[in-house]
Tab-separated table of N, CA, C and O in Angstrom:
chain	number	residue	atom	x	y	z
A	219	MET	N	6.539	-19.737	-6.797
A	219	MET	CA	4.511	-19.100	-6.267
A	219	MET	C	4.476	-19.614	-7.690
A	219	MET	O	4.941	-18.828	-9.361
A	220	ASN	N	2.709	-19.615	-8.811
A	220	ASN	CA	2.485	-19.817	-9.963
A	220	ASN	C	1.610	-18.731	-10.275
A	220	ASN	O	1.098	-19.067	-10.594
A	221	CYS	N	2.582	-17.876	-11.033
A	221	CYS	CA	1.006	-17.182	-10.724
A	221	CYS	C	1.181	-16.331	-11.917
A	221	CYS	O	1.393	-16.765	-13.286
A	222	PRO	N	-0.212	-16.253	-12.901
A	222	PRO	CA	-0.631	-16.315	-14.039
A	222	PRO	C	-0.343	-15.557	-15.237
A	222	PRO	O	0.547	-14.966	-16.230
A	223	ILE	N	0.009	-14.081	-14.439
A	223	ILE	CA	0.488	-13.186	-14.959
A	223	ILE	C	1.970	-12.691	-14.866
A	223	ILE	O	2.192	-12.110	-15.205
A	224	CYS	N	2.391	-13.061	-13.955
A	224	CYS	CA	4.217	-13.056	-14.088
A	224	CYS	C	4.531	-13.255	-14.399
A	224	CYS	O	5.550	-13.697	-15.439
A	225	GLN	N	3.798	-15.151	-15.025
A	225	GLN	CA	4.320	-15.609	-15.767
A	225	GLN	C	3.483	-15.512	-17.555
A	225	GLN	O	5.118	-15.546	-18.840
A	226	ALA	N	2.788	-14.769	-17.441
A	226	ALA	CA	2.485	-13.663	-18.732
A	226	ALA	C	3.453	-12.644	-19.223
A	226	ALA	O	3.667	-12.433	-20.217
A	227	HIS	N	3.959	-12.010	-18.171
A	227	HIS	CA	5.180	-11.149	-18.660
A	227	HIS	C	6.193	-11.656	-18.639
A	227	HIS	O	6.648	-10.464	-19.547
A	228	LYS	N	6.279	-12.786	-18.849
A	228	LYS	CA	8.001	-13.124	-19.400
A	228	LYS	C	7.620	-13.388	-21.383
A	228	LYS	O	8.640	-14.042	-22.033
A	229	ASN	N	6.091	-13.145	-21.322
A	229	ASN	CA	6.335	-12.899	-22.716
A	229	ASN	C	5.523	-11.794	-23.036
A	229	ASN	O	4.862	-11.753	-23.481
A	230	PRO	N	6.933	-11.859	-23.986
A	230	PRO	CA	6.780	-10.113	-24.841
A	230	PRO	C	6.283	-10.267	-26.017
A	230	PRO	O	5.677	-8.854	-25.599
A	231	GLU	N	5.006	-11.315	-26.432
A	231	GLU	CA	4.342	-11.032	-27.715
A	231	GLU	C	2.653	-10.090	-26.413
A	231	GLU	O	2.346	-9.927	-27.640
A	232	GLU	N	3.043	-10.787	-25.513
A	232	GLU	CA	1.170	-10.175	-24.937
A	232	GLU	C	1.467	-9.071	-24.565
A	232	GLU	O	0.226	-8.625	-24.286
A	233	ILE	N	2.572	-8.210	-24.726
A	233	ILE	CA	2.122	-6.820	-23.931
A	233	ILE	C	2.516	-5.467	-25.220
A	233	ILE	O	2.772	-6.390	-25.334
A	234	LEU	N	1.135	-4.964	-24.794
A	234	LEU	CA	1.679	-3.755	-26.229
A	234	LEU	C	1.854	-2.725	-25.380
A	234	LEU	O	2.556	-1.412	-26.636
A	235	PHE	N	1.875	-2.148	-23.968
A	235	PHE	CA	2.630	-1.316	-23.207
A	235	PHE	C	3.615	-0.711	-22.037
A	235	PHE	O	2.930	-2.595	-21.388
A	236	GLU	N	4.462	-0.889	-21.611
A	236	GLU	CA	4.908	-1.220	-20.273
A	236	GLU	C	5.433	-0.223	-19.749
A	236	GLU	O	6.734	1.109	-21.116
A	237	ASN	N	6.587	0.139	-18.503
A	237	ASN	CA	6.332	1.860	-18.444
A	237	ASN	C	7.534	0.542	-16.986
A	237	ASN	O	8.440	-0.635	-16.729
A	238	GLU	N	7.591	1.884	-16.193
A	238	GLU	CA	8.640	1.080	-15.376
A	238	GLU	C	8.102	-0.504	-13.961
A	238	GLU	O	8.670	-1.527	-13.844
A	239	SER	N	6.716	0.654	-14.128
A	239	SER	CA	5.897	-1.015	-12.936
A	239	SER	C	5.151	-0.506	-13.542
A	239	SER	O	4.382	-2.125	-12.235
A	240	TRP	N	4.408	-1.444	-14.620
A	240	TRP	CA	3.119	-1.521	-14.553
A	240	TRP	C	3.639	-2.062	-16.736
A	240	TRP	O	4.048	-1.859	-17.505
A	241	VAL	N	2.276	-3.141	-16.754
A	241	VAL	CA	2.251	-3.488	-17.442
A	241	VAL	C	1.232	-3.702	-18.786
A	241	VAL	O	0.015	-4.197	-17.514
A	242	LEU	N	0.691	-3.294	-19.622
A	242	LEU	CA	-0.978	-4.033	-20.016
A	242	LEU	C	-0.230	-4.510	-21.234
A	242	LEU	O	0.484	-4.834	-22.077
A	243	ARG	N	-1.792	-5.145	-20.945
A	243	ARG	CA	-1.639	-6.486	-21.651
A	243	ARG	C	-3.531	-6.848	-22.909
A	243	ARG	O	-3.990	-6.424	-21.814
A	244	LYS	N	-3.953	-7.013	-24.035
A	244	LYS	CA	-5.203	-6.869	-24.075
A	244	LYS	C	-5.294	-9.129	-23.421
A	244	LYS	O	-5.086	-9.732	-22.996
A	245	ALA	N	-6.772	-8.435	-22.909
A	245	ALA	CA	-7.634	-9.392	-23.223
A	245	ALA	C	-7.559	-10.351	-23.420
A	245	ALA	O	-8.541	-10.084	-24.134
A	246	ASN	N	-8.348	-12.001	-23.164
A	246	ASN	CA	-8.510	-12.766	-23.636
A	246	ASN	C	-10.068	-12.844	-23.587
A	246	ASN	O	-10.216	-13.875	-23.423
A	247	GLN	N	-11.319	-12.146	-24.197
A	247	GLN	CA	-13.036	-12.148	-23.364
A	247	GLN	C	-13.098	-11.820	-24.426
A	247	GLN	O	-14.641	-12.027	-23.817
A	248	ASN	N	-12.942	-11.571	-25.888
A	248	ASN	CA	-14.226	-11.477	-27.338
A	248	ASN	C	-14.321	-10.409	-27.107
A	248	ASN	O	-15.427	-10.588	-27.175
A	249	LEU	N	-13.336	-9.071	-26.426
A	249	LEU	CA	-14.314	-7.882	-25.896
A	249	LEU	C	-12.990	-6.663	-27.137
A	249	LEU	O	-11.824	-6.365	-25.746
A	250	GLU	N	-13.528	-6.616	-28.225
A	250	GLU	CA	-12.234	-5.325	-28.758
A	250	GLU	C	-12.456	-4.016	-27.554
A	250	GLU	O	-12.736	-3.977	-26.843
A	251	GLY	N	-10.868	-4.188	-26.986
A	251	GLY	CA	-10.377	-3.489	-26.835
A	251	GLY	C	-9.901	-3.102	-25.067
A	251	GLY	O	-10.001	-2.576	-24.625
A	252	TYR	N	-10.989	-4.391	-24.716
A	252	TYR	CA	-10.221	-4.969	-23.161
A	252	TYR	C	-8.538	-5.269	-22.932
A	252	TYR	O	-8.586	-6.253	-23.129
A	253	LEU	N	-8.655	-4.525	-21.771
A	253	LEU	CA	-7.018	-4.235	-20.645
A	253	LEU	C	-7.256	-4.918	-19.990
A	253	LEU	O	-7.836	-4.465	-19.366
A	254	TYR	N	-5.593	-5.785	-19.797
A	254	TYR	CA	-5.548	-5.410	-18.018
A	254	TYR	C	-3.618	-4.834	-17.757
A	254	TYR	O	-3.478	-4.825	-19.030
A	255	LEU	N	-3.999	-3.791	-17.031
A	255	LEU	CA	-2.845	-3.315	-16.649
A	255	LEU	C	-2.434	-4.059	-15.719
A	255	LEU	O	-2.735	-3.692	-14.221
A	256	GLU	N	-1.375	-4.677	-15.563
A	256	GLU	CA	-0.935	-5.600	-14.404
A	256	GLU	C	0.411	-4.432	-13.827
A	256	GLU	O	1.351	-4.238	-14.654
A	257	LEU	N	0.570	-4.597	-12.042
A	257	LEU	CA	2.121	-4.404	-11.690
A	257	LEU	C	3.075	-5.501	-12.415
A	257	LEU	O	2.813	-6.165	-11.793
A	258	LYS	N	4.172	-4.005	-12.794
A	258	LYS	CA	5.513	-5.690	-12.646
A	258	LYS	C	5.978	-5.725	-12.198
A	258	LYS	O	6.127	-5.449	-10.366
A	259	GLY	N	6.912	-6.724	-11.423
A	259	GLY	CA	6.700	-7.410	-10.368
A	259	GLY	C	5.438	-8.178	-10.061
A	259	GLY	O	4.039	-7.655	-9.986
A	260	HIS	N	5.249	-9.440	-8.964
A	260	HIS	CA	4.681	-9.457	-8.340
A	260	HIS	C	4.274	-7.972	-6.487
A	260	HIS	O	5.304	-8.765	-6.286
A	261	GLY	N	2.640	-8.679	-6.399
A	261	GLY	CA	2.340	-7.694	-5.350
A	261	GLY	C	1.141	-7.674	-5.581
A	261	GLY	O	-0.109	-8.479	-6.411
A	262	GLU	N	0.313	-7.283	-4.334
A	262	GLU	CA	-0.571	-8.367	-4.428
A	262	GLU	C	-1.550	-6.655	-4.004
A	262	GLU	O	-2.774	-7.054	-3.715
A	263	SER	N	-1.628	-5.686	-2.858
A	263	SER	CA	-2.348	-4.636	-2.191
A	263	SER	C	-1.396	-3.462	-2.948
A	263	SER	O	-0.802	-3.204	-3.517
A	264	TRP	N	-2.599	-2.573	-3.507
A	264	TRP	CA	-2.930	-1.765	-3.488
A	264	TRP	C	-1.576	-0.268	-2.085
A	264	TRP	O	-1.025	0.929	-2.392
A	265	SER	N	-1.942	-1.178	-0.951
A	265	SER	CA	-1.233	0.112	-0.285
A	265	SER	C	0.073	-0.001	-0.219
A	265	SER	O	1.369	0.477	0.346
A	266	GLY	N	1.035	-1.154	-0.111
A	266	GLY	CA	2.655	-1.764	-0.752
A	266	GLY	C	3.511	-0.968	-1.469
A	266	GLY	O	5.032	-0.165	-1.530
A	267	LEU	N	2.613	-0.110	-2.274
A	267	LEU	CA	2.467	0.467	-3.825
A	267	LEU	C	4.124	2.166	-3.220
A	267	LEU	O	3.545	2.986	-2.560
A	268	SER	N	4.926	2.796	-3.531
A	268	SER	CA	5.410	3.592	-3.506
A	268	SER	C	4.414	4.318	-4.518
A	268	SER	O	3.940	4.640	-5.440
A	269	LEU	N	4.555	5.965	-3.812
A	269	LEU	CA	4.141	7.056	-4.826
A	269	LEU	C	5.181	6.358	-6.440
A	269	LEU	O	4.370	7.559	-7.188
A	270	GLU	N	5.598	5.903	-6.587
A	270	GLU	CA	6.790	6.806	-8.198
A	270	GLU	C	5.636	5.030	-8.774
A	270	GLU	O	5.218	5.505	-10.099
A	271	GLN	N	5.878	4.427	-8.357
A	271	GLN	CA	5.025	3.494	-8.455
A	271	GLN	C	3.310	3.492	-8.890
A	271	GLN	O	2.697	3.687	-10.219
A	272	LEU	N	2.502	4.604	-8.361
A	272	LEU	CA	1.729	4.716	-8.065
A	272	LEU	C	0.932	6.170	-9.196
A	272	LEU	O	0.513	6.569	-10.366
A	273	GLU	N	2.351	6.712	-9.261
A	273	GLU	CA	2.843	7.806	-10.622
A	273	GLU	C	2.590	6.294	-11.753
A	273	GLU	O	2.382	7.240	-12.988
A	274	ALA	N	3.589	6.072	-12.232
A	274	ALA	CA	3.165	5.273	-12.806
A	274	ALA	C	1.918	4.413	-13.586
A	274	ALA	O	2.209	4.543	-14.926
A	275	TYR	N	1.085	4.440	-12.807
A	275	TYR	CA	0.401	3.121	-12.759
A	275	TYR	C	-0.870	4.586	-13.502
A	275	TYR	O	-1.749	4.155	-14.748
A	276	GLY	N	-1.239	6.135	-12.719
A	276	GLY	CA	-1.480	7.000	-14.040
A	276	GLY	C	-1.056	7.633	-15.344
A	276	GLY	O	-1.897	7.259	-15.944
A	277	ARG	N	0.194	7.069	-15.372
A	277	ARG	CA	0.707	6.699	-17.125
A	277	ARG	C	0.303	5.877	-17.957
A	277	ARG	O	0.360	5.099	-18.829
A	278	ALA	N	1.119	4.774	-17.943
A	278	ALA	CA	0.112	4.233	-17.558
A	278	ALA	C	-1.675	3.643	-18.162
A	278	ALA	O	-1.588	2.664	-19.146
A	279	LEU	N	-1.986	4.027	-17.261
A	279	LEU	CA	-3.824	3.782	-17.272
A	279	LEU	C	-3.877	5.230	-18.321
A	279	LEU	O	-5.053	4.833	-19.423
A	280	HIS	N	-3.229	5.928	-18.904
A	280	HIS	CA	-4.129	6.810	-19.469
A	280	HIS	C	-3.068	6.785	-20.968
A	280	HIS	O	-4.153	5.660	-22.325
A	281	LYS	N	-1.627	5.472	-20.632
A	281	LYS	CA	-2.052	4.946	-22.291
A	281	LYS	C	-2.802	4.293	-22.664
A	281	LYS	O	-3.380	3.277	-23.650
A	282	GLY	N	-3.088	2.998	-21.477
A	282	GLY	CA	-4.778	2.197	-21.816
A	282	GLY	C	-6.160	2.773	-22.639
A	282	GLY	O	-6.417	2.243	-23.253
A	283	ILE	N	-5.883	3.534	-22.276
A	283	ILE	CA	-7.266	4.776	-22.274
A	283	ILE	C	-6.761	5.010	-23.853
A	283	ILE	O	-8.770	5.596	-24.342
A	284	GLU	N	-6.211	5.794	-24.151
A	284	GLU	CA	-6.175	5.102	-25.580
A	284	GLU	C	-5.882	4.421	-26.070
A	284	GLU	O	-6.729	4.481	-27.527
A	285	ILE	N	-5.387	3.436	-26.093
A	285	ILE	CA	-5.770	2.687	-26.722
A	285	ILE	C	-7.389	1.137	-26.426
A	285	ILE	O	-7.487	1.444	-27.818
A	286	ILE	N	-7.896	1.914	-25.873
A	286	ILE	CA	-9.719	2.006	-25.237
A	286	ILE	C	-9.835	2.790	-26.791
A	286	ILE	O	-10.904	1.707	-27.266
A	287	GLY	N	-9.295	4.060	-26.684
A	287	GLY	CA	-9.745	4.839	-27.713
A	287	GLY	C	-9.892	4.903	-29.174
A	287	GLY	O	-11.092	4.910	-29.300
A	288	SER	N	-9.007	4.254	-29.347
A	288	SER	CA	-9.042	3.578	-31.193
A	288	SER	C	-10.750	2.701	-30.924
A	288	SER	O	-10.487	2.493	-32.729
A	289	PHE	N	-11.226	1.754	-30.360
A	289	PHE	CA	-12.480	1.843	-30.544
A	289	PHE	C	-13.589	2.021	-30.128
A	289	PHE	O	-14.102	1.511	-30.722
A	290	HIS	N	-13.287	2.738	-30.281
A	290	HIS	CA	-14.502	4.479	-30.490
A	290	HIS	C	-15.276	3.535	-29.025
A	290	HIS	O	-16.776	3.651	-29.636
A	291	PRO	N	-15.604	2.974	-27.752
A	291	PRO	CA	-16.403	3.323	-27.121
A	291	PRO	C	-17.292	3.522	-26.427
A	291	PRO	O	-16.615	5.408	-26.286
A	292	GLU	N	-18.008	3.763	-26.439
A	292	GLU	CA	-19.087	4.696	-25.630
A	292	GLU	C	-19.685	4.896	-23.695
A	292	GLU	O	-18.898	6.149	-23.499
A	293	LYS	N	-18.181	4.285	-23.158
A	293	LYS	CA	-17.824	3.902	-21.444
A	293	LYS	C	-16.700	3.399	-21.590
A	293	LYS	O	-15.954	2.183	-21.968
A	294	VAL	N	-15.641	2.916	-20.743
A	294	VAL	CA	-14.861	2.394	-20.411
A	294	VAL	C	-15.283	2.384	-18.404
A	294	VAL	O	-15.133	3.220	-17.858
A	295	TYR	N	-14.892	1.321	-17.852
A	295	TYR	CA	-14.910	0.365	-16.954
A	295	TYR	C	-13.937	0.543	-16.626
A	295	TYR	O	-13.132	-0.529	-17.081
A	296	LEU	N	-13.340	0.498	-15.489
A	296	LEU	CA	-12.137	-0.110	-14.382
A	296	LEU	C	-12.587	-0.402	-13.218
A	296	LEU	O	-13.468	0.288	-12.267
A	297	THR	N	-12.100	-1.785	-13.267
A	297	THR	CA	-12.326	-2.790	-11.166
A	297	THR	C	-11.195	-2.841	-11.292
A	297	THR	O	-10.128	-3.473	-12.392
A	298	ALA	N	-10.768	-3.444	-9.679
A	298	ALA	CA	-9.786	-3.915	-9.597
A	298	ALA	C	-10.325	-5.374	-8.513
A	298	ALA	O	-10.618	-4.370	-7.677
A	299	ILE	N	-10.400	-6.175	-8.813
A	299	ILE	CA	-10.325	-7.028	-7.950
A	299	ILE	C	-9.658	-8.202	-7.461
A	299	ILE	O	-9.872	-7.893	-5.534
A	300	ALA	N	-8.944	-8.514	-7.720
A	300	ALA	CA	-7.652	-9.372	-7.447
A	300	ALA	C	-8.289	-10.845	-6.175
A	300	ALA	O	-7.028	-10.477	-5.863
A	301	GLU	N	-8.818	-10.878	-6.522
A	301	GLU	CA	-9.197	-12.385	-5.593
A	301	GLU	C	-8.748	-13.568	-6.219
A	301	GLU	O	-8.173	-14.214	-5.878
A	302	LYS	N	-9.440	-14.340	-6.674
A	302	LYS	CA	-8.805	-15.474	-7.953
A	302	LYS	C	-7.732	-15.714	-8.854
A	302	LYS	O	-6.818	-16.336	-8.045
A	303	VAL	N	-7.451	-14.239	-8.596
A	303	VAL	CA	-5.064	-14.288	-8.775
A	303	VAL	C	-5.275	-12.866	-8.658
A	303	VAL	O	-5.233	-11.549	-7.930
A	304	PRO	N	-4.412	-13.680	-7.519
A	304	PRO	CA	-3.489	-12.107	-5.896
A	304	PRO	C	-2.421	-11.828	-6.710
A	304	PRO	O	-1.465	-11.839	-6.556
A	305	HIS	N	-2.608	-11.217	-7.900
A	305	HIS	CA	-1.547	-10.159	-8.564
A	305	HIS	C	-2.139	-8.445	-9.110
A	305	HIS	O	-3.177	-8.916	-9.183
A	306	LEU	N	-1.756	-7.187	-9.167
A	306	LEU	CA	-2.623	-6.474	-8.911
A	306	LEU	C	-2.389	-5.940	-9.866
A	306	LEU	O	-1.593	-5.534	-10.893
A	307	HIS	N	-3.754	-5.738	-10.659
A	307	HIS	CA	-3.979	-6.163	-12.330
A	307	HIS	C	-5.536	-5.626	-12.172
A	307	HIS	O	-5.811	-5.081	-11.540
A	308	VAL	N	-6.166	-4.357	-12.999
A	308	VAL	CA	-7.453	-4.131	-13.027
A	308	VAL	C	-7.082	-4.101	-14.563
A	308	VAL	O	-7.070	-3.885	-15.430
A	309	HIS	N	-8.826	-4.213	-14.832
A	309	HIS	CA	-9.733	-4.625	-15.846
A	309	HIS	C	-9.772	-3.265	-16.267
A	309	HIS	O	-10.675	-2.466	-15.592
A	310	LEU	N	-9.596	-2.477	-17.715
A	310	LEU	CA	-9.536	-2.142	-18.352
A	310	LEU	C	-11.036	-1.926	-19.667
A	310	LEU	O	-10.436	-3.090	-20.687
A	311	ILE	N	-12.191	-1.704	-18.744
A	311	ILE	CA	-12.940	-2.968	-20.070
A	311	ILE	C	-13.887	-1.895	-20.401
A	311	ILE	O	-14.419	-0.535	-19.894
A	312	PRO	N	-13.792	-1.735	-21.688
A	312	PRO	CA	-14.492	-0.499	-23.015
A	312	PRO	C	-16.264	-1.465	-22.495
A	312	PRO	O	-16.632	-2.851	-23.249
A	313	ARG	N	-16.664	-0.621	-23.235
A	313	ARG	CA	-19.010	-0.892	-23.067
A	313	ARG	C	-19.035	-0.545	-24.342
A	313	ARG	O	-18.924	1.212	-24.916
A	314	PHE	N	-19.975	-1.119	-24.629
A	314	PHE	CA	-19.417	-0.140	-27.233
A	314	PHE	C	-21.712	-0.842	-27.128
A	314	PHE	O	-22.204	-0.993	-26.149
A	315	GLU	N	-21.847	1.432	-27.451
A	315	GLU	CA	-23.119	1.103	-27.714
A	315	GLU	C	-24.549	-0.602	-28.048
A	315	GLU	O	-23.878	-1.322	-28.203
A	316	GLY	N	-25.068	-0.927	-27.306
A	316	GLY	CA	-25.979	-1.348	-27.674
A	316	GLY	C	-25.811	-2.834	-26.388
A	316	GLY	O	-26.673	-3.683	-26.462
A	317	GLN	N	-24.411	-2.460	-26.012
A	317	GLN	CA	-24.481	-4.076	-24.495
A	317	GLN	C	-24.994	-3.111	-23.501
A	317	GLN	O	-25.149	-1.892	-23.405
A	318	THR	N	-25.152	-4.001	-22.711
A	318	THR	CA	-25.573	-3.721	-21.136
A	318	THR	C	-24.857	-3.702	-20.980
A	318	THR	O	-23.575	-3.352	-20.883
A	319	ARG	N	-25.557	-2.307	-19.792
A	319	ARG	CA	-24.821	-0.777	-18.956
A	319	ARG	C	-24.150	-1.874	-17.261
A	319	ARG	O	-24.610	-2.283	-16.351
A	320	GLY	N	-23.134	-1.440	-16.833
A	320	GLY	CA	-22.777	-1.547	-15.560
A	320	GLY	C	-22.690	-2.934	-14.770
A	320	GLY	O	-21.289	-2.959	-15.732
A	321	ILE	N	-22.885	-2.546	-13.944
A	321	ILE	CA	-22.120	-3.869	-12.677
A	321	ILE	C	-22.790	-5.696	-13.874
A	321	ILE	O	-21.925	-6.125	-14.416
A	322	ASP	N	-23.572	-5.736	-14.026
A	322	ASP	CA	-24.439	-6.599	-14.967
A	322	ASP	C	-22.261	-7.468	-16.720
A	322	ASP	O	-22.388	-7.659	-16.769
A	323	HIS	N	-22.365	-5.829	-17.206
A	323	HIS	CA	-21.635	-5.663	-18.016
A	323	HIS	C	-20.462	-6.312	-17.922
A	323	HIS	O	-19.692	-7.292	-17.836
A	324	ILE	N	-19.698	-5.437	-16.367
A	324	ILE	CA	-18.611	-5.874	-16.246
A	324	ILE	C	-18.602	-7.372	-15.432
A	324	ILE	O	-16.977	-7.877	-15.915
A	325	ALA	N	-19.117	-8.480	-14.560
A	325	ALA	CA	-19.584	-9.435	-14.584
A	325	ALA	C	-19.044	-9.902	-15.456
A	325	ALA	O	-18.928	-11.228	-15.066
A	326	GLN	N	-19.947	-9.956	-16.710
A	326	GLN	CA	-20.371	-10.521	-17.977
A	326	GLN	C	-18.200	-11.143	-18.631
A	326	GLN	O	-17.634	-11.802	-19.542
A	327	ALA	N	-18.249	-8.946	-18.668
A	327	ALA	CA	-15.922	-9.109	-19.296
A	327	ALA	C	-15.045	-10.137	-17.759
A	327	ALA	O	-14.287	-10.667	-18.596
A	328	THR	N	-15.895	-10.038	-16.977
A	328	THR	CA	-14.578	-10.396	-15.941
A	328	THR	C	-14.866	-11.895	-16.206
A	328	THR	O	-14.453	-12.957	-15.123
A	329	GLY	N	-16.223	-12.738	-15.793
A	329	GLY	CA	-16.148	-14.209	-16.156
A	329	GLY	C	-16.877	-14.491	-17.247
A	329	GLY	O	-15.049	-14.615	-17.797
A	330	PRO	N	-17.178	-15.158	-17.846
A	330	PRO	CA	-17.052	-16.370	-18.858
A	330	PRO	C	-16.418	-15.174	-19.816
A	330	PRO	O	-16.612	-15.678	-20.770
A	331	GLY	N	-16.804	-14.073	-20.455
A	331	GLY	CA	-16.084	-13.736	-21.488
A	331	GLY	C	-17.835	-13.297	-22.784
A	331	GLY	O	-19.050	-14.169	-22.301
A	332	PHE	N	-17.356	-12.946	-23.573
A	332	PHE	CA	-18.549	-12.963	-24.598
A	332	PHE	C	-18.495	-13.125	-25.559
A	332	PHE	O	-17.264	-14.131	-26.123
A	333	PRO	N	-19.831	-13.916	-26.043
A	333	PRO	CA	-19.578	-14.762	-27.174
A	333	PRO	C	-19.093	-14.465	-27.992
A	333	PRO	O	-18.657	-12.940	-28.625
A	334	LYS	N	-18.376	-15.415	-29.213
A	334	LYS	CA	-17.702	-14.609	-30.226
A	334	LYS	C	-18.284	-14.465	-31.384
A	334	LYS	O	-19.441	-15.035	-31.078
A	335	PRO	N	-18.592	-13.130	-31.699
A	335	PRO	CA	-19.695	-12.889	-33.461
A	335	PRO	C	-19.471	-14.362	-33.523
A	335	PRO	O	-18.364	-14.884	-34.267
A	336	MET	N	-20.577	-13.995	-34.448
A	336	MET	CA	-20.875	-15.267	-36.065
A	336	MET	C	-20.417	-14.826	-36.865
A	336	MET	O	-20.623	-13.715	-37.408
């Protein structure tokens, strides 16, 4: 299997934080603080996770929120889709003052990304 998330985990320079079950990486969508929280090792479903993996998810999520908090967003959205890339992962998407809210912001972040600042 040629999974881009599994491949990214082989590059330690991309990893901001990891624990026994999860990896935090910076998203490349031109939005400061946008992170991916990804299952370590290939898995596609929440239903197959152990209690230990879910507990580790909570700790990794806490670290991700801490990292994003340093950018001072108004809000942080979490979304887990895993359709385009079938590897269990969560998008941690900050929203800053003046940005579109809700689903439209999430669609922009997970789709084309944000334009580069001038």
